[in-house]
Tab-separated table of C-alpha atoms and ligand atoms in Angstrom:
chain	number	residue	atom	x	y	z
A	4	UNK	CA	14.939	-17.929	-10.129
A	5	UNK	CA	12.735	-15.714	-8.290
A	6	UNK	CA	11.176	-16.299	-4.826
A	7	UNK	CA	8.059	-14.778	-3.661
A	8	UNK	CA	9.852	-11.886	-1.977
A	9	UNK	CA	11.518	-10.377	-5.022
A	10	UNK	CA	9.986	-8.824	-8.205
A	11	UNK	CA	11.742	-9.064	-11.625
A	12	UNK	CA	12.254	-5.530	-12.916
A	13	UNK	CA	13.338	-4.698	-16.318
A	14	UNK	CA	17.072	-3.858	-16.851
A	15	UNK	CA	17.476	0.084	-17.299
A	16	UNK	CA	19.755	-0.140	-20.402
A	17	UNK	CA	22.214	2.645	-21.594
A	18	UNK	CA	20.778	4.633	-24.495
A	19	UNK	CA	17.288	4.294	-23.208
A	20	UNK	CA	14.966	6.940	-21.905
A	21	UNK	CA	12.314	6.084	-19.146
A	22	UNK	CA	9.687	8.476	-18.976
A	23	UNK	CA	8.344	8.091	-15.480
A	24	UNK	CA	5.774	9.527	-13.379
A	25	UNK	CA	6.771	10.524	-9.773
A	26	UNK	CA	3.334	10.869	-8.301
A	27	UNK	CA	2.046	13.901	-6.395
A	28	UNK	CA	4.654	14.277	-3.773
A	29	UNK	CA	5.002	11.613	-1.001
A	30	UNK	CA	7.946	9.481	-1.813
A	31	UNK	CA	6.048	6.332	-0.848
A	32	UNK	CA	3.606	6.904	-3.762
A	33	UNK	CA	6.305	6.140	-6.351
A	34	UNK	CA	6.000	2.818	-8.202
A	35	UNK	CA	8.691	0.193	-7.818
A	36	UNK	CA	9.657	0.871	-11.379
A	37	UNK	CA	10.084	4.547	-10.520
A	38	UNK	CA	12.258	3.884	-7.565
A	39	UNK	CA	14.273	1.379	-9.657
A	40	UNK	CA	14.793	3.848	-12.261
A	41	UNK	CA	15.999	6.513	-9.559
A	42	UNK	CA	18.419	3.959	-8.351
A	43	UNK	CA	19.802	3.081	-11.759
A	44	UNK	CA	19.723	6.176	-13.970
A	45	UNK	CA	22.899	8.176	-15.103
A	46	UNK	CA	21.000	11.197	-15.902
A	47	UNK	CA	17.779	12.377	-14.461
A	48	UNK	CA	15.793	15.261	-16.022
A	49	UNK	CA	13.039	16.431	-13.834
A	50	UNK	CA	10.487	19.005	-13.810
A	51	UNK	CA	9.259	21.545	-11.116
A	52	UNK	CA	6.550	19.217	-9.637
A	53	UNK	CA	8.928	16.422	-8.672
A	54	UNK	CA	9.184	16.454	-4.836
A	55	UNK	CA	12.697	17.274	-3.622
A	56	UNK	CA	12.403	14.137	-1.339
A	57	UNK	CA	12.167	11.999	-4.412
A	58	UNK	CA	15.294	13.353	-6.004
A	59	UNK	CA	17.180	12.377	-2.923
A	60	UNK	CA	16.608	8.791	-3.903
A	61	UNK	CA	18.619	9.190	-7.063
A	62	UNK	CA	21.852	6.891	-7.378
A	63	UNK	CA	24.796	8.906	-5.994
A	64	UNK	CA	26.748	10.282	-8.720
A	65	UNK	CA	23.645	10.645	-11.066
A	66	UNK	CA	23.481	13.839	-13.053
A	67	UNK	CA	20.312	15.926	-12.279
A	68	UNK	CA	19.047	18.282	-14.540
A	69	UNK	CA	16.186	20.595	-13.939
A	70	UNK	CA	13.799	21.037	-16.869
A	71	UNK	CA	10.904	22.771	-14.957
A	72	UNK	CA	8.226	24.790	-16.193
A	73	UNK	CA	6.166	26.865	-14.003
A	74	UNK	CA	3.795	29.547	-15.053
A	75	UNK	CA	5.229	32.949	-15.085
A	76	UNK	CA	8.833	31.743	-14.378
A	77	UNK	CA	11.712	31.238	-16.887
A	78	UNK	CA	11.221	27.568	-17.953
A	79	UNK	CA	12.924	25.163	-20.395
A	80	UNK	CA	11.136	25.084	-23.769
A	81	UNK	CA	9.608	21.819	-24.821
A	82	UNK	CA	11.746	21.133	-27.928
A	83	UNK	CA	14.959	21.850	-25.788
A	84	UNK	CA	13.747	19.239	-23.253
A	85	UNK	CA	13.242	16.436	-25.884
A	86	UNK	CA	16.439	17.526	-27.537
A	87	UNK	CA	18.245	17.130	-24.356
A	88	UNK	CA	16.765	13.641	-23.562
A	89	UNK	CA	17.894	12.549	-27.138
A	90	UNK	CA	21.368	13.997	-26.708
A	91	UNK	CA	21.807	12.171	-23.357
A	92	UNK	CA	20.452	8.897	-24.760
A	93	UNK	CA	22.840	9.127	-27.782
A	94	UNK	CA	25.694	9.142	-25.270
A	95	UNK	CA	24.460	5.694	-24.222
A	96	UNK	CA	23.264	7.047	-20.870
A	97	UNK	CA	20.495	5.677	-18.804
A	98	UNK	CA	18.160	8.587	-19.066
A	99	UNK	CA	15.285	9.176	-16.655
A	100	UNK	CA	12.658	11.723	-17.499
A	101	UNK	CA	11.005	12.226	-14.266
A	102	UNK	CA	7.754	14.066	-14.104
A	103	UNK	CA	5.215	15.053	-11.612
A	104	UNK	CA	2.070	12.884	-11.385
A	105	UNK	CA	1.584	10.845	-14.463
A	106	UNK	CA	3.501	11.645	-17.628
A	107	UNK	CA	0.381	11.386	-19.878
A	108	UNK	CA	-1.955	13.518	-17.810
A	109	UNK	CA	-1.479	17.019	-18.625
A	110	UNK	CA	2.313	16.416	-18.611
A	111	UNK	CA	3.333	16.403	-22.283
A	112	UNK	CA	4.659	12.927	-21.918
A	113	UNK	CA	3.014	12.084	-25.424
A	114	UNK	CA	5.084	15.009	-26.911
A	115	UNK	CA	8.311	14.015	-25.485
A	116	UNK	CA	7.774	10.354	-26.327
A	117	UNK	CA	7.013	11.277	-29.852
A	118	UNK	CA	10.194	13.123	-30.253
A	119	UNK	CA	12.083	9.988	-29.007
A	120	UNK	CA	10.198	7.862	-31.572
A	121	UNK	CA	11.241	10.362	-34.265
A	122	UNK	CA	14.923	10.210	-33.175
A	123	UNK	CA	14.864	6.439	-32.949
A	124	UNK	CA	15.469	6.310	-29.102
A	125	UNK	CA	14.111	3.435	-27.284
A	126	UNK	CA	11.865	4.356	-24.297
A	127	UNK	CA	9.741	2.972	-21.616
A	128	UNK	CA	6.752	4.587	-20.040
A	129	UNK	CA	6.188	4.281	-16.272
A	130	UNK	CA	2.871	5.582	-15.056
A	131	UNK	CA	2.483	7.570	-11.852
A	132	UNK	CA	-0.114	8.439	-9.601
A	133	UNK	CA	-1.864	11.714	-11.089
A	134	UNK	CA	-2.588	14.638	-8.799
A	135	UNK	CA	-6.190	14.200	-9.329
A	136	UNK	CA	-6.259	10.686	-7.902
A	137	UNK	CA	-3.491	10.936	-5.305
A	138	UNK	CA	-4.046	14.423	-4.313
A	139	UNK	CA	-7.809	13.811	-3.707
A	140	UNK	CA	-7.078	10.646	-1.669
A	141	UNK	CA	-4.720	12.800	0.514
A	142	UNK	CA	-7.454	15.387	0.802
A	143	UNK	CA	-9.989	12.629	1.811
A	144	UNK	CA	-12.134	13.142	-1.298
A	145	UNK	CA	-13.174	10.208	-3.332
A	146	UNK	CA	-13.014	10.939	-6.951
A	147	UNK	CA	-16.243	8.851	-7.329
A	148	UNK	CA	-18.605	7.786	-4.847
A	149	UNK	CA	-21.979	5.805	-5.483
A	150	UNK	CA	-24.074	8.345	-3.677
A	151	UNK	CA	-22.615	11.408	-5.402
A	152	UNK	CA	-21.118	10.749	-8.730
A	153	UNK	CA	-20.872	7.971	-11.369
A	154	UNK	CA	-18.451	9.877	-13.499
A	155	UNK	CA	-15.454	12.116	-12.948
A	156	UNK	CA	-13.959	14.677	-15.402
A	157	UNK	CA	-10.300	15.613	-15.325
A	158	UNK	CA	-9.864	18.967	-17.205
A	159	UNK	CA	-7.160	21.716	-17.576
A	160	UNK	CA	-7.992	25.412	-16.469
A	161	UNK	CA	-5.041	26.648	-18.426
A	162	UNK	CA	-4.382	26.479	-22.266
A	163	UNK	CA	-0.838	26.403	-23.711
A	164	UNK	CA	-1.328	30.215	-24.467
A	165	UNK	CA	-1.951	30.798	-20.717
A	166	UNK	CA	-5.609	31.558	-21.003
A	167	UNK	CA	-8.787	29.457	-19.990
A	168	UNK	CA	-8.866	26.796	-22.744
A	169	UNK	CA	-11.163	27.628	-25.489
A	170	UNK	CA	-11.378	23.907	-26.673
A	171	UNK	CA	-13.055	23.095	-23.405
A	172	UNK	CA	-16.783	23.299	-23.623
A	173	UNK	CA	-17.565	24.525	-20.193
A	174	UNK	CA	-21.190	24.624	-20.839
A	175	UNK	CA	-21.373	21.027	-21.737
A	176	UNK	CA	-19.128	20.006	-18.816
A	177	UNK	CA	-21.222	22.063	-16.427
A	178	UNK	CA	-24.276	20.028	-17.569
A	179	UNK	CA	-22.752	16.592	-17.956
A	180	UNK	CA	-19.904	16.263	-15.444
A	181	UNK	CA	-21.209	15.689	-11.868
A	182	UNK	CA	-17.614	16.100	-10.575
A	183	UNK	CA	-14.918	18.136	-12.210
A	184	UNK	CA	-11.248	17.908	-11.096
A	185	UNK	CA	-9.576	20.997	-12.615
A	186	UNK	CA	-5.769	21.109	-12.977
A	187	UNK	CA	-3.883	24.263	-13.327
A	188	UNK	CA	-6.933	26.139	-12.470
A	189	UNK	CA	-5.850	28.713	-9.745
A	190	UNK	CA	-4.809	31.431	-12.001
A	191	UNK	CA	-8.388	31.313	-13.697
A	192	UNK	CA	-10.439	30.263	-10.785
A	193	UNK	CA	-12.775	33.387	-10.998
A	194	UNK	CA	-13.296	32.906	-14.676
A	195	UNK	CA	-13.818	29.117	-14.542
A	196	UNK	CA	-16.299	29.487	-11.437
A	197	UNK	CA	-18.216	32.130	-13.391
A	198	UNK	CA	-18.513	30.065	-16.438
A	199	UNK	CA	-19.695	27.145	-14.569
A	200	UNK	CA	-22.346	29.264	-12.760
A	201	UNK	CA	-23.321	30.811	-15.832
A	202	UNK	CA	-23.928	27.379	-17.394
A	203	UNK	CA	-26.199	26.506	-14.533
A	204	UNK	CA	-24.207	25.061	-11.550
A	205	UNK	CA	-25.413	26.301	-8.384
A	206	UNK	CA	-23.436	28.869	-6.686
A	207	UNK	CA	-23.758	26.927	-3.565
A	208	UNK	CA	-22.007	23.763	-4.972
A	209	UNK	CA	-19.181	22.472	-2.849
A	210	UNK	CA	-15.701	23.216	-4.034
A	211	UNK	CA	-12.514	22.093	-2.455
A	212	UNK	CA	-9.026	23.742	-3.437
A	213	UNK	CA	-6.266	21.103	-2.915
A	214	UNK	CA	-2.805	22.725	-2.729
A	215	UNK	CA	0.345	20.967	-2.707
A	216	UNK	CA	-1.371	17.616	-1.906
A	217	UNK	CA	0.702	14.794	-0.622
A	218	UNK	CA	3.424	17.100	0.538
A	219	UNK	CA	4.200	18.376	4.085
A	220	UNK	CA	2.614	21.825	2.975
A	221	UNK	CA	-0.591	20.323	1.950
A	222	UNK	CA	-3.553	22.780	2.312
A	223	UNK	CA	-7.239	22.114	1.554
A	224	UNK	CA	-9.696	24.751	1.533
A	225	UNK	CA	-13.471	23.700	1.323
A	226	UNK	CA	-15.677	26.531	-0.207
A	227	UNK	CA	-18.289	26.946	-2.842
A	228	UNK	CA	-18.424	27.982	-6.417
A	229	UNK	CA	-19.689	31.392	-5.474
A	230	UNK	CA	-16.853	31.994	-2.957
A	231	UNK	CA	-14.018	29.995	-4.228
A	232	UNK	CA	-12.157	32.750	-6.116
A	233	UNK	CA	-12.227	35.148	-3.232
A	234	UNK	CA	-11.390	32.443	-0.669
A	235	UNK	CA	-8.495	31.234	-2.674
A	236	UNK	CA	-6.917	34.808	-2.665
A	237	UNK	CA	-7.970	35.521	1.086
A	238	UNK	CA	-6.321	32.329	2.197
A	239	UNK	CA	-3.249	32.769	0.054
A	240	UNK	CA	-3.564	29.551	-1.566
A	241	UNK	CA	-0.491	28.587	-3.677
A	242	UNK	CA	0.071	26.301	-6.776
A	243	UNK	CA	0.375	23.499	-7.580
A	244	UNK	CA	-3.324	23.334	-6.720
A	245	UNK	CA	-6.360	21.199	-7.987
A	246	UNK	CA	-10.007	22.590	-7.970
A	247	UNK	CA	-12.785	20.015	-7.277
A	248	UNK	CA	-16.239	20.735	-7.981
A	249	UNK	CA	-19.083	18.612	-6.994
A	250	UNK	CA	-21.037	16.943	-4.131
A	251	UNK	CA	-18.351	14.509	-3.585
A	252	UNK	CA	-16.385	17.310	-1.705
A	253	UNK	CA	-18.810	16.878	1.148
A	254	UNK	CA	-17.384	13.461	1.865
A	255	UNK	CA	-14.274	15.135	3.191
A	256	UNK	CA	-16.141	15.723	6.539
A	257	UNK	CA	-16.055	11.913	6.780
A	258	UNK	CA	-12.925	11.028	5.063
A	259	UNK	CA	-10.196	13.738	5.995
A	260	UNK	CA	-7.802	11.095	7.313
A	261	UNK	CA	-4.987	13.374	7.520
A	262	UNK	CA	-6.974	15.850	9.569
A	263	UNK	CA	-8.031	13.071	11.868
A	264	UNK	CA	-4.292	12.309	12.608
A	265	UNK	CA	-4.259	15.909	14.241
A	266	UNK	CA	-7.573	15.436	15.894
A	267	UNK	CA	-10.307	16.300	13.448
A	268	UNK	CA	-13.379	14.257	14.350
A	269	UNK	CA	-14.739	12.555	11.404
A	270	UNK	CA	-18.418	12.286	10.644
A	271	UNK	CA	-19.432	8.801	9.471
A	272	UNK	CA	-22.588	10.167	7.657
A	273	UNK	CA	-21.305	13.208	5.753
A	274	UNK	CA	-23.951	13.193	3.158
A	275	UNK	CA	-26.978	13.085	5.558
A	276	UNK	CA	-28.002	16.702	5.154
A	277	UNK	CA	-27.870	16.321	1.345
A	278	UNK	CA	-30.033	13.207	1.540
A	279	UNK	CA	-32.521	15.006	3.701
A	280	UNK	CA	-32.784	17.759	1.417
A	281	UNK	CA	-33.474	15.271	-1.538
A	282	UNK	CA	-36.248	13.419	0.126
A	283	UNK	CA	-38.281	16.608	1.077
B	301	SAH	N1	1.275	15.272	-14.915
B	301	SAH	C1	0.802	15.913	-13.669
B	301	SAH	C2	-0.060	17.114	-13.892
B	301	SAH	C3	0.808	18.188	-14.577
B	301	SAH	S1	0.051	19.715	-14.800
B	301	SAH	C4	-0.030	14.836	-12.972
B	301	SAH	O1	-0.484	13.758	-13.552
B	301	SAH	O2	-0.389	14.948	-11.695
B	301	SAH	C5	0.287	20.567	-13.244
B	301	SAH	C6	-0.897	20.610	-12.451
B	301	SAH	O3	-1.066	19.366	-11.755
B	301	SAH	C7	-0.892	21.727	-11.354
B	301	SAH	O4	-1.165	23.068	-11.782
B	301	SAH	C8	-1.814	21.211	-10.506
B	301	SAH	O5	-3.114	21.532	-10.942
B	301	SAH	C9	-1.660	19.636	-10.506
B	301	SAH	N2	-0.805	19.186	-9.488
B	301	SAH	C10	0.232	18.474	-9.664
B	301	SAH	N3	0.933	18.023	-8.463
B	301	SAH	C11	-0.033	18.538	-7.457
B	301	SAH	C12	0.047	18.607	-5.925
B	301	SAH	N4	0.907	17.799	-5.397
B	301	SAH	N5	-1.079	19.067	-5.414
B	301	SAH	C13	-2.061	19.818	-6.144
B	301	SAH	N6	-2.029	19.905	-7.287
B	301	SAH	C14	-1.052	19.270	-8.149
């Protein structure tokens, strides 16, 4: 029997793979299922974006295997990672595949899960807080806000081959997406900004670059489409980073709650200049 203070969590059985999102950084943003999986797993296969503080929560004696991929650095190949998960599961271990953010958001979780299906390995999927949601919350930028945007678009700025993705219609996005949150965009920030401007977005449009969100090294740079590429270089912004394009970025002046912890005075009406401009 369960009283109100406990939650029934599923048993992590040997021979299973749990594909789990670890969120953007801060361990407190883990789900209860992710925490349970960390405390139970025999083998944890994690990628580069998983915060080291989270790995410390692993059950003592668990085997930790790095399967990171970071642009430019040697990284495990995707079939190898799936093969490794299958191999560990066939040894009847409880296998935790831990990924940054959410496994299904630009995380290849679908590919790994399909490999498990093909191999007949049972699996569970545990969503995590994706960087665009959690990272922006930590930057004090709402992904939607009634006065700025009724839609938000998550898009990758980096194709599998390493280039700006060709299958993204930047012109259509530029016209139809009031707020863009671009993952993996730092490398191509100059080309992405140029494409958006060429397709009609004003160069003065607010942009935020959110680096290492929800970690002790979080940095947020407020800039504009015209200046974002030069500013990213000048301020030595490091990946992982998100680029946010849109009016919602202005709300940070009122909602930078982390800045407020170190004395930033928040503006309760951060959109007022914009409203004034609209009404004249
Ligand atoms: N599955 C992950 C995304 C993997 S793609 C998720 O749901 O969040 C990797 C990209 O995610 C990075 O290039 C960066 O754009 C973004 N990202 C992940 N963690 C981040 C963090 N803590 N701060 C800023 N960006 C992050």
